[in-house]
Amino acid sequence: MTMTILFVDDELPLQRVINLKFKKKIRSKEWEFIFAQNGVEALEKLREYPQISMVITDINMPEMDGLTLLGEIHNIDSNLKAVVLSAYSDMRNIRTAMNLGAFDFVTKPIDFQDLEVTINRTLEYVERIQENQQNLQYAQAQLINSEKMATLGQLVAGVAHEINNPLTFMVGNLDLAEEYIKNLIDHLQLYQKEFDHPGATIKDHAVVIELDFLLEDLPQIMLTMREGTEMISEISTSLRVLARSDTQVRVAFNIHEGIDSSLMILQHRLKASDQHPNIEIIKEYGDLPLVKCYPGQLNQVFMNLIANAIDALEESNKVHSFAEIKAHPNKITIRTEFLENKTGVVIRIKDNGVGMSAELQQQVFQPFFTTKAVGKGTGLGLSITRQLVEEKHSGKLRCISSPGMGTEFVVEIPIDSGER
Ligand SMILES: Nc1ncnc2c1ncn2[C@@H]1O[C@H](COP(=O)(O)OP(=O)(O)OP(=O)(O)O)[C@@H](O)[C@H]1O
Ligand SMILES: [Mg+2]
């Protein structure tokens, strides 16, 4: 990563010397220098280039001197570190600068070797702080995420449980209702047979209620209602599978059940809308054994990867018409296989969405990295997924992708995975 250094001095020739002395570092993109001639200009540059990691500043300058600048820097970014340049004899200013929070000082005339050492030391310190801060942020986000998942899990499991009671009596009563209706129809038909001249009132009523159609349609209606209850029951089972909170112990788990539950929950995003036809799901399931794992965590992995695939398809749909998408349908292929050496299983989740450049692929596993709009993506999905696969299950996660060609994420889980 290139570190950006702001060099503030009113002596213009110094800029050329800096560029010359550190040309190797600049060429290898290890360092990058931005120059300003006084404090006011320095503050402008700091606002313009938020990637600046450190400031090297002279003390005596027109418009705004280095000491005033030092006082202002912390209002912009409290992580910024400053090194002051000063004549050796100017002990008073150096002391003031240090009191104002300067990280170090280099004496003038500049000894460039000394300056290089000081820059290295300062940048190392800045990097360490940035790293710590990111770790902290990541830990916090993970905590929020796992708390959210736990609360969501409880809520979902609760709802699934609550749905089951009314569902049970609907299913039970449907059986009875079907039987009663069949009996009533039989009974009616008996009447029709035995009394073939029932009189005008009954005949008229039969026309009004469209009796023939009704008798034909009723069994169909009952069938649809039964299918409806079966669907609710499947959703409820999926919710319970997904919300499995047995995160503390590893249990034997049917991976396909986890994938199917994730798909069921994401169903609303797979269905056709006015923007796109439905997303085809192609399942190529192999013959998998049960896998000893944390089911709730693996479900989270499947959810993240499938949700990303849907996002990638939606992104690619933005530049294609409905007809174009229909001709080249959105597809998610999910393939599973039992490794030949029987040590683990592989789950491949592949989409034909926007795909990723090699450069993007380098970044996607970093916490908070996202290309999605603010509020849409947190950029935590893949970093958590990687942690769940690699750390919690001693598995492997990799991706194969190129722009325009779609993306495949490959998850490998040992059949008896222990924590590393
Ligand atoms: N299947 C995919 N196809 C193309 N790009 C992808 C795919 N999966 C992930 N990416 C890229 O990787 C980035 C990071 O993904 P990640 O899941 O970590 O975060 P996110 O999806 O942006 O946000 P969230 O935290 O809500 O998951 C995405 O913003 C996207 O640019
Ligand atoms: Mg995501």
CSV table of C-alpha atoms and ligand atoms in Angstrom, one decimal:
chain,number,residue,atom,x,y,z
A,1,MET,CA,0.0,0.0,0.0
A,2,THR,CA,1.3,3.5,-0.9
A,3,MET,CA,1.8,5.8,2.1
A,4,THR,CA,1.0,9.4,1.4
A,5,ILE,CA,3.2,12.1,3.1
A,6,LEU,CA,2.4,15.8,3.1
A,7,PHE,CA,5.6,17.9,3.0
A,8,VAL,CA,5.1,21.5,4.1
A,9,ASP,CA,7.9,24.0,3.4
A,10,ASP,CA,8.1,27.4,1.8
A,11,GLU,CA,11.5,26.6,0.3
A,12,LEU,CA,10.5,25.4,-3.2
A,13,PRO,CA,13.8,23.8,-4.2
A,14,LEU,CA,13.4,21.4,-1.3
A,15,GLN,CA,10.4,19.7,-3.1
A,16,ARG,CA,12.7,18.7,-6.0
A,17,VAL,CA,15.4,17.4,-3.6
A,18,ILE,CA,12.8,15.3,-1.7
A,19,ASN,CA,11.6,13.8,-5.0
A,20,LEU,CA,15.2,13.1,-6.0
A,21,LYS,CA,16.4,11.7,-2.7
A,22,PHE,CA,13.4,9.4,-2.3
A,23,LYS,CA,12.9,8.6,-6.0
A,24,LYS,CA,13.2,4.8,-5.4
A,25,LYS,CA,10.5,4.8,-2.8
A,26,ILE,CA,8.3,7.0,-5.0
A,27,ARG,CA,8.9,4.9,-8.1
A,28,SER,CA,8.1,1.6,-6.3
A,29,LYS,CA,4.9,3.3,-5.0
A,30,GLU,CA,5.9,2.8,-1.4
A,31,TRP,CA,5.7,6.5,-0.7
A,32,GLU,CA,3.9,9.3,-2.3
A,33,PHE,CA,4.6,13.0,-1.6
A,34,ILE,CA,2.2,15.9,-1.7
A,35,PHE,CA,3.6,19.4,-1.2
A,36,ALA,CA,2.3,22.6,0.4
A,37,GLN,CA,4.1,25.9,1.0
A,38,ASN,CA,2.5,27.0,4.2
A,39,GLY,CA,0.0,26.0,6.9
A,40,VAL,CA,-3.1,27.2,5.1
A,41,GLU,CA,-2.2,25.3,2.0
A,42,ALA,CA,-1.4,22.3,4.1
A,43,LEU,CA,-4.8,22.2,5.7
A,44,GLU,CA,-6.4,22.5,2.2
A,45,LYS,CA,-4.4,19.5,1.0
A,46,LEU,CA,-5.3,17.5,4.1
A,47,ARG,CA,-8.9,18.0,3.4
A,48,GLU,CA,-8.5,17.2,-0.3
A,49,TYR,CA,-6.4,14.0,0.3
A,50,PRO,CA,-7.8,12.1,3.2
A,51,GLN,CA,-5.3,9.3,2.5
A,52,ILE,CA,-2.4,11.4,3.9
A,53,SER,CA,-0.8,9.4,6.7
A,54,MET,CA,1.8,11.8,8.0
A,55,VAL,CA,2.9,15.5,7.8
A,56,ILE,CA,6.4,16.8,7.7
A,57,THR,CA,6.4,20.6,8.4
A,58,ASP,CA,8.8,23.4,8.6
A,59,ILE,CA,8.1,25.9,11.5
A,60,ASN,CA,8.7,29.3,10.1
A,61,MET,CA,6.5,29.9,7.1
A,62,PRO,CA,4.3,32.8,5.8
A,63,GLU,CA,0.5,32.9,6.2
A,64,MET,CA,0.4,30.1,8.8
A,65,ASP,CA,3.4,28.7,10.6
A,66,GLY,CA,4.2,25.1,11.5
A,67,LEU,CA,3.2,25.5,15.1
A,68,THR,CA,-0.3,26.8,14.3
A,69,LEU,CA,-0.6,24.0,11.7
A,70,LEU,CA,0.2,21.4,14.4
A,71,GLY,CA,-2.6,22.7,16.5
A,72,GLU,CA,-5.0,22.4,13.6
A,73,ILE,CA,-4.0,19.0,12.3
A,74,HIS,CA,-5.7,17.1,15.1
A,75,ASN,CA,-9.0,18.7,14.3
A,76,ILE,CA,-8.8,17.0,10.9
A,77,ASP,CA,-7.6,13.6,11.8
A,78,SER,CA,-6.5,12.6,15.3
A,79,ASN,CA,-4.5,9.7,13.8
A,80,LEU,CA,-2.3,11.9,11.7
A,81,LYS,CA,1.3,12.1,12.9
A,82,ALA,CA,3.5,15.2,12.3
A,83,VAL,CA,7.3,15.6,12.2
A,84,VAL,CA,8.7,19.1,12.5
A,85,LEU,CA,11.7,20.5,10.7
A,86,SER,CA,13.7,23.0,12.6
A,87,ALA,CA,17.2,24.4,13.1
A,88,TYR,CA,19.1,22.6,15.8
A,89,SER,CA,19.5,25.7,17.8
A,90,ASP,CA,15.8,26.3,17.8
A,91,MET,CA,15.2,24.2,20.9
A,92,ARG,CA,12.3,26.4,22.1
A,93,ASN,CA,10.2,25.9,19.0
A,94,ILE,CA,11.0,22.2,19.0
A,95,ARG,CA,9.8,21.9,22.6
A,96,THR,CA,6.6,23.8,21.7
A,97,ALA,CA,6.1,21.6,18.7
A,98,MET,CA,6.5,18.4,20.8
A,99,ASN,CA,4.1,19.9,23.4
A,100,LEU,CA,1.6,20.5,20.6
A,101,GLY,CA,1.7,16.8,19.8
A,102,ALA,CA,4.4,16.5,17.2
A,103,PHE,CA,5.5,12.9,16.9
A,104,ASP,CA,9.2,13.7,16.2
A,105,PHE,CA,11.6,16.3,14.8
A,106,VAL,CA,14.3,16.5,12.2
A,107,THR,CA,16.9,19.2,12.3
A,108,LYS,CA,17.8,21.5,9.4
A,109,PRO,CA,19.8,21.4,7.3
A,110,ILE,CA,18.2,18.1,6.6
A,111,ASP,CA,20.1,14.9,6.9
A,112,PHE,CA,18.1,12.7,4.4
A,113,GLN,CA,19.2,9.5,6.0
A,114,ASP,CA,17.9,10.7,9.3
A,115,LEU,CA,14.7,11.9,7.6
A,116,GLU,CA,14.2,8.5,6.0
A,117,VAL,CA,14.6,6.7,9.4
A,118,THR,CA,12.2,9.2,11.0
A,119,ILE,CA,9.6,8.8,8.2
A,120,ASN,CA,9.8,5.0,8.5
A,121,ARG,CA,9.4,5.1,12.2
A,122,THR,CA,6.4,7.4,12.0
A,123,LEU,CA,4.7,5.5,9.2
A,124,GLU,CA,5.2,2.2,11.1
A,125,TYR,CA,3.5,3.8,14.1
A,126,VAL,CA,0.6,5.2,12.0
A,127,GLU,CA,0.1,1.8,10.4
A,128,ARG,CA,0.0,0.1,13.8
A,129,ILE,CA,-2.6,2.5,15.0
A,130,GLN,CA,-4.6,2.1,11.8
A,131,GLU,CA,-4.4,-1.7,12.1
A,132,ASN,CA,-5.4,-1.7,15.8
A,133,GLN,CA,-8.3,0.6,15.0
A,134,GLN,CA,-9.5,-1.6,12.2
A,135,ASN,CA,-9.2,-4.7,14.3
A,136,LEU,CA,-11.3,-3.0,17.0
A,137,GLN,CA,-13.9,-1.9,14.5
A,138,TYR,CA,-14.0,-5.4,13.0
A,139,ALA,CA,-14.4,-7.0,16.4
A,140,GLN,CA,-17.1,-4.5,17.2
A,141,ALA,CA,-18.9,-5.2,13.9
A,142,GLN,CA,-18.6,-8.9,14.4
A,143,LEU,CA,-20.0,-8.6,17.9
A,144,ILE,CA,-23.0,-6.6,16.6
A,145,ASN,CA,-23.4,-9.1,13.8
A,146,SER,CA,-23.3,-12.2,16.0
A,147,GLU,CA,-25.7,-10.5,18.5
A,148,LYS,CA,-28.0,-9.6,15.6
A,149,MET,CA,-27.8,-13.1,14.3
A,150,ALA,CA,-28.5,-14.5,17.8
A,151,THR,CA,-31.5,-12.2,18.3
A,152,LEU,CA,-32.7,-12.8,14.8
A,153,GLY,CA,-32.3,-16.6,15.3
A,154,GLN,CA,-34.4,-16.5,18.5
A,155,LEU,CA,-37.0,-14.4,16.8
A,156,VAL,CA,-37.2,-16.6,13.8
A,157,ALA,CA,-37.2,-19.8,15.8
A,158,GLY,CA,-40.0,-18.3,17.9
A,159,VAL,CA,-42.1,-17.3,14.9
A,160,ALA,CA,-41.6,-20.7,13.3
A,161,HIS,CA,-42.7,-22.3,16.5
A,162,GLU,CA,-45.8,-20.1,16.7
A,163,ILE,CA,-46.7,-20.7,13.1
A,164,ASN,CA,-46.7,-24.4,13.8
A,165,ASN,CA,-49.7,-24.4,16.2
A,166,PRO,CA,-52.2,-22.8,13.8
A,167,LEU,CA,-50.7,-24.8,11.0
A,168,THR,CA,-51.3,-28.1,12.8
A,169,PHE,CA,-55.0,-27.4,13.3
A,170,MET,CA,-55.3,-26.1,9.7
A,171,VAL,CA,-53.8,-29.3,8.4
A,172,GLY,CA,-55.9,-31.5,10.7
A,173,ASN,CA,-59.1,-29.7,9.9
A,174,LEU,CA,-58.4,-29.7,6.2
A,175,ASP,CA,-58.5,-33.5,6.3
A,176,LEU,CA,-61.8,-33.4,8.0
A,177,ALA,CA,-63.2,-30.6,5.8
A,178,GLU,CA,-62.2,-32.6,2.7
A,179,GLU,CA,-64.0,-35.7,4.0
A,180,TYR,CA,-67.1,-33.6,5.0
A,181,ILE,CA,-67.2,-31.9,1.6
A,182,LYS,CA,-66.9,-35.2,-0.2
A,183,ASN,CA,-69.8,-36.6,1.9
A,184,LEU,CA,-71.9,-33.5,1.3
A,185,ILE,CA,-71.3,-33.7,-2.5
A,186,ASP,CA,-72.1,-37.5,-2.5
A,187,HIS,CA,-75.3,-36.7,-0.5
A,188,LEU,CA,-76.3,-33.9,-3.0
A,189,GLN,CA,-75.7,-36.2,-5.9
A,190,LEU,CA,-77.9,-38.8,-4.3
A,191,TYR,CA,-80.7,-36.1,-4.0
A,192,GLN,CA,-80.2,-35.2,-7.6
A,193,LYS,CA,-80.5,-38.8,-8.6
A,194,GLU,CA,-83.6,-39.6,-6.5
A,195,PHE,CA,-85.4,-36.3,-7.1
A,196,ASP,CA,-84.8,-35.3,-10.6
A,197,HIS,CA,-87.6,-32.8,-10.6
A,198,PRO,CA,-86.9,-30.6,-7.6
A,199,GLY,CA,-88.9,-27.6,-8.6
A,200,ALA,CA,-88.2,-24.1,-9.8
A,201,THR,CA,-86.7,-22.6,-6.6
A,202,ILE,CA,-84.0,-25.2,-6.3
A,203,LYS,CA,-83.3,-25.2,-10.0
A,204,ASP,CA,-83.0,-21.4,-10.0
A,205,HIS,CA,-80.7,-21.5,-7.0
A,206,ALA,CA,-78.5,-24.1,-8.7
A,207,VAL,CA,-78.1,-21.7,-11.6
A,208,VAL,CA,-77.4,-18.7,-9.4
A,209,ILE,CA,-74.6,-20.5,-7.5
A,210,GLU,CA,-73.3,-22.2,-10.6
A,211,LEU,CA,-73.7,-25.5,-9.0
A,212,ASP,CA,-72.0,-27.6,-11.7
A,213,PHE,CA,-68.9,-25.4,-11.7
A,214,LEU,CA,-68.9,-25.2,-8.0
A,215,LEU,CA,-68.8,-29.0,-7.7
A,216,GLU,CA,-66.0,-29.2,-10.1
A,217,ASP,CA,-64.0,-26.4,-8.6
A,218,LEU,CA,-64.3,-27.3,-4.9
A,219,PRO,CA,-61.9,-30.2,-4.8
A,220,GLN,CA,-59.4,-28.1,-6.7
A,221,ILE,CA,-59.7,-25.3,-4.1
A,222,MET,CA,-59.2,-27.8,-1.3
A,223,LEU,CA,-56.1,-29.1,-3.1
A,224,THR,CA,-54.7,-25.6,-3.4
A,225,MET,CA,-55.3,-25.0,0.3
A,226,ARG,CA,-53.5,-28.1,1.1
A,227,GLU,CA,-50.6,-27.1,-1.0
A,228,GLY,CA,-50.6,-23.7,0.8
A,229,THR,CA,-50.3,-25.3,4.2
A,230,GLU,CA,-47.5,-27.6,2.9
A,231,MET,CA,-45.6,-24.5,1.7
A,232,ILE,CA,-46.1,-22.8,5.1
A,233,SER,CA,-44.9,-25.9,6.8
A,234,GLU,CA,-41.7,-26.0,4.5
A,235,ILE,CA,-41.1,-22.3,5.3
A,236,SER,CA,-41.4,-23.0,8.9
A,237,THR,CA,-39.0,-25.9,8.8
A,238,SER,CA,-36.5,-23.8,6.8
A,239,LEU,CA,-36.7,-21.0,9.3
A,240,ARG,CA,-36.0,-23.5,12.1
A,241,VAL,CA,-33.1,-25.1,10.2
A,242,LEU,CA,-31.7,-21.6,9.5
A,243,ALA,CA,-32.1,-20.4,13.0
A,244,ARG,CA,-30.4,-23.4,14.5
A,245,SER,CA,-28.7,-21.9,17.5
A,246,ASP,CA,-26.6,-24.9,18.3
A,247,THR,CA,-23.5,-22.8,17.7
A,248,GLN,CA,-21.7,-24.1,20.8
A,249,VAL,CA,-21.5,-27.7,19.7
A,250,ARG,CA,-20.7,-29.4,16.5
A,251,VAL,CA,-23.4,-31.7,15.2
A,252,ALA,CA,-24.0,-33.9,12.1
A,253,PHE,CA,-25.7,-31.8,9.6
A,254,ASN,CA,-27.2,-32.3,6.2
A,255,ILE,CA,-25.6,-29.6,4.1
A,256,HIS,CA,-28.3,-29.8,1.4
A,257,GLU,CA,-30.9,-29.0,4.0
A,258,GLY,CA,-29.0,-25.9,4.9
A,259,ILE,CA,-28.7,-24.7,1.3
A,260,ASP,CA,-32.4,-25.4,0.6
A,261,SER,CA,-33.4,-23.5,3.6
A,262,SER,CA,-31.3,-20.5,2.6
A,263,LEU,CA,-32.8,-20.6,-0.9
A,264,MET,CA,-36.3,-20.8,0.6
A,265,ILE,CA,-35.7,-17.7,2.7
A,266,LEU,CA,-34.2,-15.8,-0.3
A,267,GLN,CA,-37.1,-17.0,-2.5
A,268,HIS,CA,-38.7,-13.6,-2.8
A,269,ARG,CA,-35.5,-12.2,-4.4
A,270,LEU,CA,-35.3,-15.1,-6.9
A,271,LYS,CA,-38.8,-14.7,-8.2
A,272,ALA,CA,-39.6,-12.7,-11.4
A,273,SER,CA,-40.3,-9.0,-10.9
A,274,ASP,CA,-40.9,-6.1,-13.4
A,275,GLN,CA,-37.2,-5.6,-13.7
A,276,HIS,CA,-36.1,-9.2,-14.4
A,277,PRO,CA,-37.5,-12.7,-15.1
A,278,ASN,CA,-37.0,-15.2,-12.3
A,279,ILE,CA,-33.4,-16.3,-11.4
A,280,GLU,CA,-32.9,-19.9,-12.3
A,281,ILE,CA,-31.5,-22.1,-9.6
A,282,ILE,CA,-29.7,-25.1,-10.8
A,283,LYS,CA,-28.9,-27.7,-8.2
A,284,GLU,CA,-26.3,-30.3,-8.9
A,285,TYR,CA,-26.2,-32.0,-5.6
A,286,GLY,CA,-23.7,-34.9,-5.1
A,287,ASP,CA,-24.1,-37.7,-2.7
A,288,LEU,CA,-22.9,-36.1,0.6
A,289,PRO,CA,-22.5,-37.6,4.0
A,290,LEU,CA,-23.6,-35.7,7.1
A,291,VAL,CA,-21.0,-33.2,8.0
A,292,LYS,CA,-20.0,-32.5,11.6
A,293,CYS,CA,-20.2,-28.7,11.9
A,294,TYR,CA,-21.9,-25.7,13.4
A,295,PRO,CA,-25.1,-25.7,11.2
A,296,GLY,CA,-26.2,-22.1,12.1
A,297,GLN,CA,-22.8,-20.8,11.0
A,298,LEU,CA,-22.7,-22.8,7.7
A,299,ASN,CA,-26.2,-21.5,7.0
A,300,GLN,CA,-24.9,-18.0,7.4
A,301,VAL,CA,-22.2,-18.8,4.9
A,302,PHE,CA,-24.7,-20.1,2.3
A,303,MET,CA,-27.0,-17.1,2.9
A,304,ASN,CA,-24.1,-14.6,2.4
A,305,LEU,CA,-22.8,-16.3,-0.7
A,306,ILE,CA,-26.3,-16.7,-2.3
A,307,ALA,CA,-27.3,-13.1,-1.4
A,308,ASN,CA,-24.0,-11.8,-3.0
A,309,ALA,CA,-24.8,-13.9,-6.1
A,310,ILE,CA,-28.2,-12.3,-6.3
A,311,ASP,CA,-26.7,-8.8,-5.8
A,312,ALA,CA,-24.2,-9.5,-8.7
A,313,LEU,CA,-27.1,-10.6,-11.0
A,314,GLU,CA,-29.1,-7.5,-10.1
A,315,GLU,CA,-26.0,-5.4,-10.8
A,316,SER,CA,-25.6,-6.9,-14.3
A,317,ASN,CA,-29.3,-6.6,-15.0
A,318,LYS,CA,-29.0,-2.8,-14.6
A,319,VAL,CA,-27.4,-2.6,-18.1
A,320,HIS,CA,-29.6,-5.2,-19.8
A,321,SER,CA,-33.2,-5.0,-20.9
A,322,PHE,CA,-35.9,-7.5,-19.8
A,323,ALA,CA,-35.7,-9.2,-23.2
A,324,GLU,CA,-31.9,-9.5,-23.1
A,325,ILE,CA,-32.1,-11.1,-19.6
A,326,LYS,CA,-34.8,-13.5,-20.8
A,327,ALA,CA,-32.5,-14.5,-23.7
A,328,HIS,CA,-29.5,-15.0,-21.2
A,329,PRO,CA,-31.3,-15.9,-18.0
A,330,ASN,CA,-29.9,-15.1,-14.6
A,331,LYS,CA,-28.6,-18.3,-13.1
A,332,ILE,CA,-27.2,-19.5,-9.8
A,333,THR,CA,-25.7,-23.0,-10.0
A,334,ILE,CA,-25.1,-24.8,-6.7
A,335,ARG,CA,-22.9,-27.9,-7.0
A,336,THR,CA,-21.9,-30.1,-4.1
A,337,GLU,CA,-19.5,-33.0,-4.1
A,338,PHE,CA,-17.9,-35.4,-1.7
A,339,LEU,CA,-14.1,-35.2,-2.1
A,340,GLU,CA,-12.5,-38.2,-3.7
A,341,ASN,CA,-10.3,-38.8,-0.6
A,342,LYS,CA,-13.5,-38.7,1.5
A,343,THR,CA,-12.1,-36.1,3.9
A,344,GLY,CA,-14.5,-33.3,3.1
A,345,VAL,CA,-17.2,-31.8,1.0
A,346,VAL,CA,-17.1,-29.0,-1.5
A,347,ILE,CA,-19.9,-26.6,-2.2
A,348,ARG,CA,-19.7,-24.3,-5.2
A,349,ILE,CA,-22.0,-21.4,-5.6
A,350,LYS,CA,-21.8,-19.9,-9.1
A,351,ASP,CA,-23.6,-17.0,-10.7
A,352,ASN,CA,-23.5,-15.4,-14.1
A,353,GLY,CA,-23.6,-11.9,-12.8
A,354,VAL,CA,-21.1,-9.0,-13.1
A,355,GLY,CA,-18.0,-10.9,-12.1
A,356,MET,CA,-14.9,-9.4,-10.5
A,357,SER,CA,-11.5,-8.1,-11.7
A,358,ALA,CA,-8.4,-9.7,-10.2
A,359,GLU,CA,-7.9,-6.4,-8.3
A,360,LEU,CA,-11.4,-6.6,-6.8
A,361,GLN,CA,-10.8,-10.2,-5.8
A,362,GLN,CA,-7.8,-9.1,-3.8
A,363,GLN,CA,-10.0,-6.9,-1.7
A,364,VAL,CA,-13.4,-8.5,-1.2
A,365,PHE,CA,-12.5,-10.5,1.9
A,366,GLN,CA,-11.3,-7.4,3.8
A,367,PRO,CA,-13.7,-6.3,6.5
A,368,PHE,CA,-15.9,-3.3,5.4
A,369,PHE,CA,-14.9,-3.6,1.7
A,370,THR,CA,-18.0,-3.1,-0.4
A,371,THR,CA,-18.9,-1.8,-3.8
A,372,LYS,CA,-22.6,-1.5,-2.9
A,373,ALA,CA,-24.5,1.6,-2.1
A,374,VAL,CA,-24.4,3.1,1.4
A,375,GLY,CA,-27.0,1.2,3.4
A,376,LYS,CA,-27.1,-1.7,1.1
A,377,GLY,CA,-23.9,-3.5,1.9
A,378,THR,CA,-21.8,-3.4,5.1
A,379,GLY,CA,-18.9,-5.2,3.4
A,380,LEU,CA,-18.8,-7.7,6.2
A,381,GLY,CA,-20.4,-10.7,4.4
A,382,LEU,CA,-17.3,-12.2,2.9
A,383,SER,CA,-14.9,-11.5,5.8
A,384,ILE,CA,-17.3,-13.2,8.2
A,385,THR,CA,-17.9,-16.0,5.7
A,386,ARG,CA,-14.2,-16.5,5.4
A,387,GLN,CA,-13.8,-16.6,9.2
A,388,LEU,CA,-16.7,-19.0,9.6
A,389,VAL,CA,-15.3,-21.4,6.9
A,390,GLU,CA,-11.6,-21.2,7.6
A,391,GLU,CA,-11.3,-20.5,11.4
A,392,LYS,CA,-14.5,-22.2,12.7
A,393,HIS,CA,-14.5,-25.1,10.4
A,394,SER,CA,-10.8,-25.4,9.3
A,395,GLY,CA,-12.1,-25.2,5.7
A,396,LYS,CA,-11.2,-23.3,2.6
A,397,LEU,CA,-12.9,-20.5,0.8
A,398,ARG,CA,-11.8,-19.2,-2.6
A,399,CYS,CA,-13.3,-17.5,-5.5
A,400,ILE,CA,-13.0,-17.9,-9.3
A,401,SER,CA,-14.1,-14.9,-11.3
A,402,SER,CA,-13.5,-12.5,-14.1
A,403,PRO,CA,-15.4,-9.4,-15.2
A,404,GLY,CA,-18.5,-10.1,-17.2
A,405,MET,CA,-18.1,-13.9,-16.7
A,406,GLY,CA,-19.7,-14.3,-13.4
A,407,THR,CA,-18.3,-15.6,-10.1
A,408,GLU,CA,-17.9,-18.9,-8.4
A,409,PHE,CA,-17.3,-19.2,-4.7
A,410,VAL,CA,-15.9,-22.6,-3.6
A,411,VAL,CA,-16.3,-23.7,0.0
A,412,GLU,CA,-14.5,-26.7,1.3
A,413,ILE,CA,-15.5,-28.2,4.6
A,414,PRO,CA,-13.8,-31.2,6.2
A,415,ILE,CA,-16.4,-33.8,7.2
A,416,ASP,CA,-15.3,-33.7,10.8
A,417,SER,CA,-14.1,-30.1,11.2
A,418,GLY,CA,-12.5,-28.9,14.4
A,419,GLU,CA,-11.6,-25.4,15.4
A,420,ARG,CA,-8.0,-24.6,14.4
B,1,LIG,N1,-20.8,-13.1,-6.5
B,1,LIG,C1,-20.2,-11.9,-6.6
B,1,LIG,N2,-20.1,-11.3,-7.8
B,1,LIG,C2,-19.5,-10.1,-7.9
B,1,LIG,N3,-19.0,-9.4,-6.9
B,1,LIG,C3,-19.1,-9.9,-5.7
B,1,LIG,C4,-19.7,-11.2,-5.4
B,1,LIG,N4,-19.7,-11.5,-4.1
B,1,LIG,C5,-19.1,-10.4,-3.5
B,1,LIG,N5,-18.7,-9.5,-4.5
B,1,LIG,C6,-18.0,-8.2,-4.2
B,1,LIG,O1,-17.4,-8.3,-3.0
B,1,LIG,C7,-17.8,-7.2,-2.2
B,1,LIG,C8,-17.8,-7.6,-0.7
B,1,LIG,O2,-18.8,-8.6,-0.5
B,1,LIG,P1,-19.4,-8.7,1.0
B,1,LIG,O3,-20.4,-9.8,1.0
B,1,LIG,O4,-18.2,-8.9,1.9
B,1,LIG,O5,-20.0,-7.3,1.3
B,1,LIG,P2,-21.3,-6.7,0.7
B,1,LIG,O6,-22.1,-7.8,0.0
B,1,LIG,O7,-20.9,-5.5,-0.1
B,1,LIG,O8,-22.1,-6.2,2.0
B,1,LIG,P3,-22.8,-7.2,3.1
B,1,LIG,O9,-22.0,-6.9,4.4
B,1,LIG,O10,-24.2,-6.7,3.2
B,1,LIG,O11,-22.6,-8.6,2.7
B,1,LIG,C9,-19.2,-6.8,-2.7
B,1,LIG,O12,-19.5,-5.4,-2.4
B,1,LIG,C10,-19.0,-7.0,-4.2
B,1,LIG,O13,-18.3,-6.0,-4.8
B,2,MG,MG,-22.6,-9.6,0.9
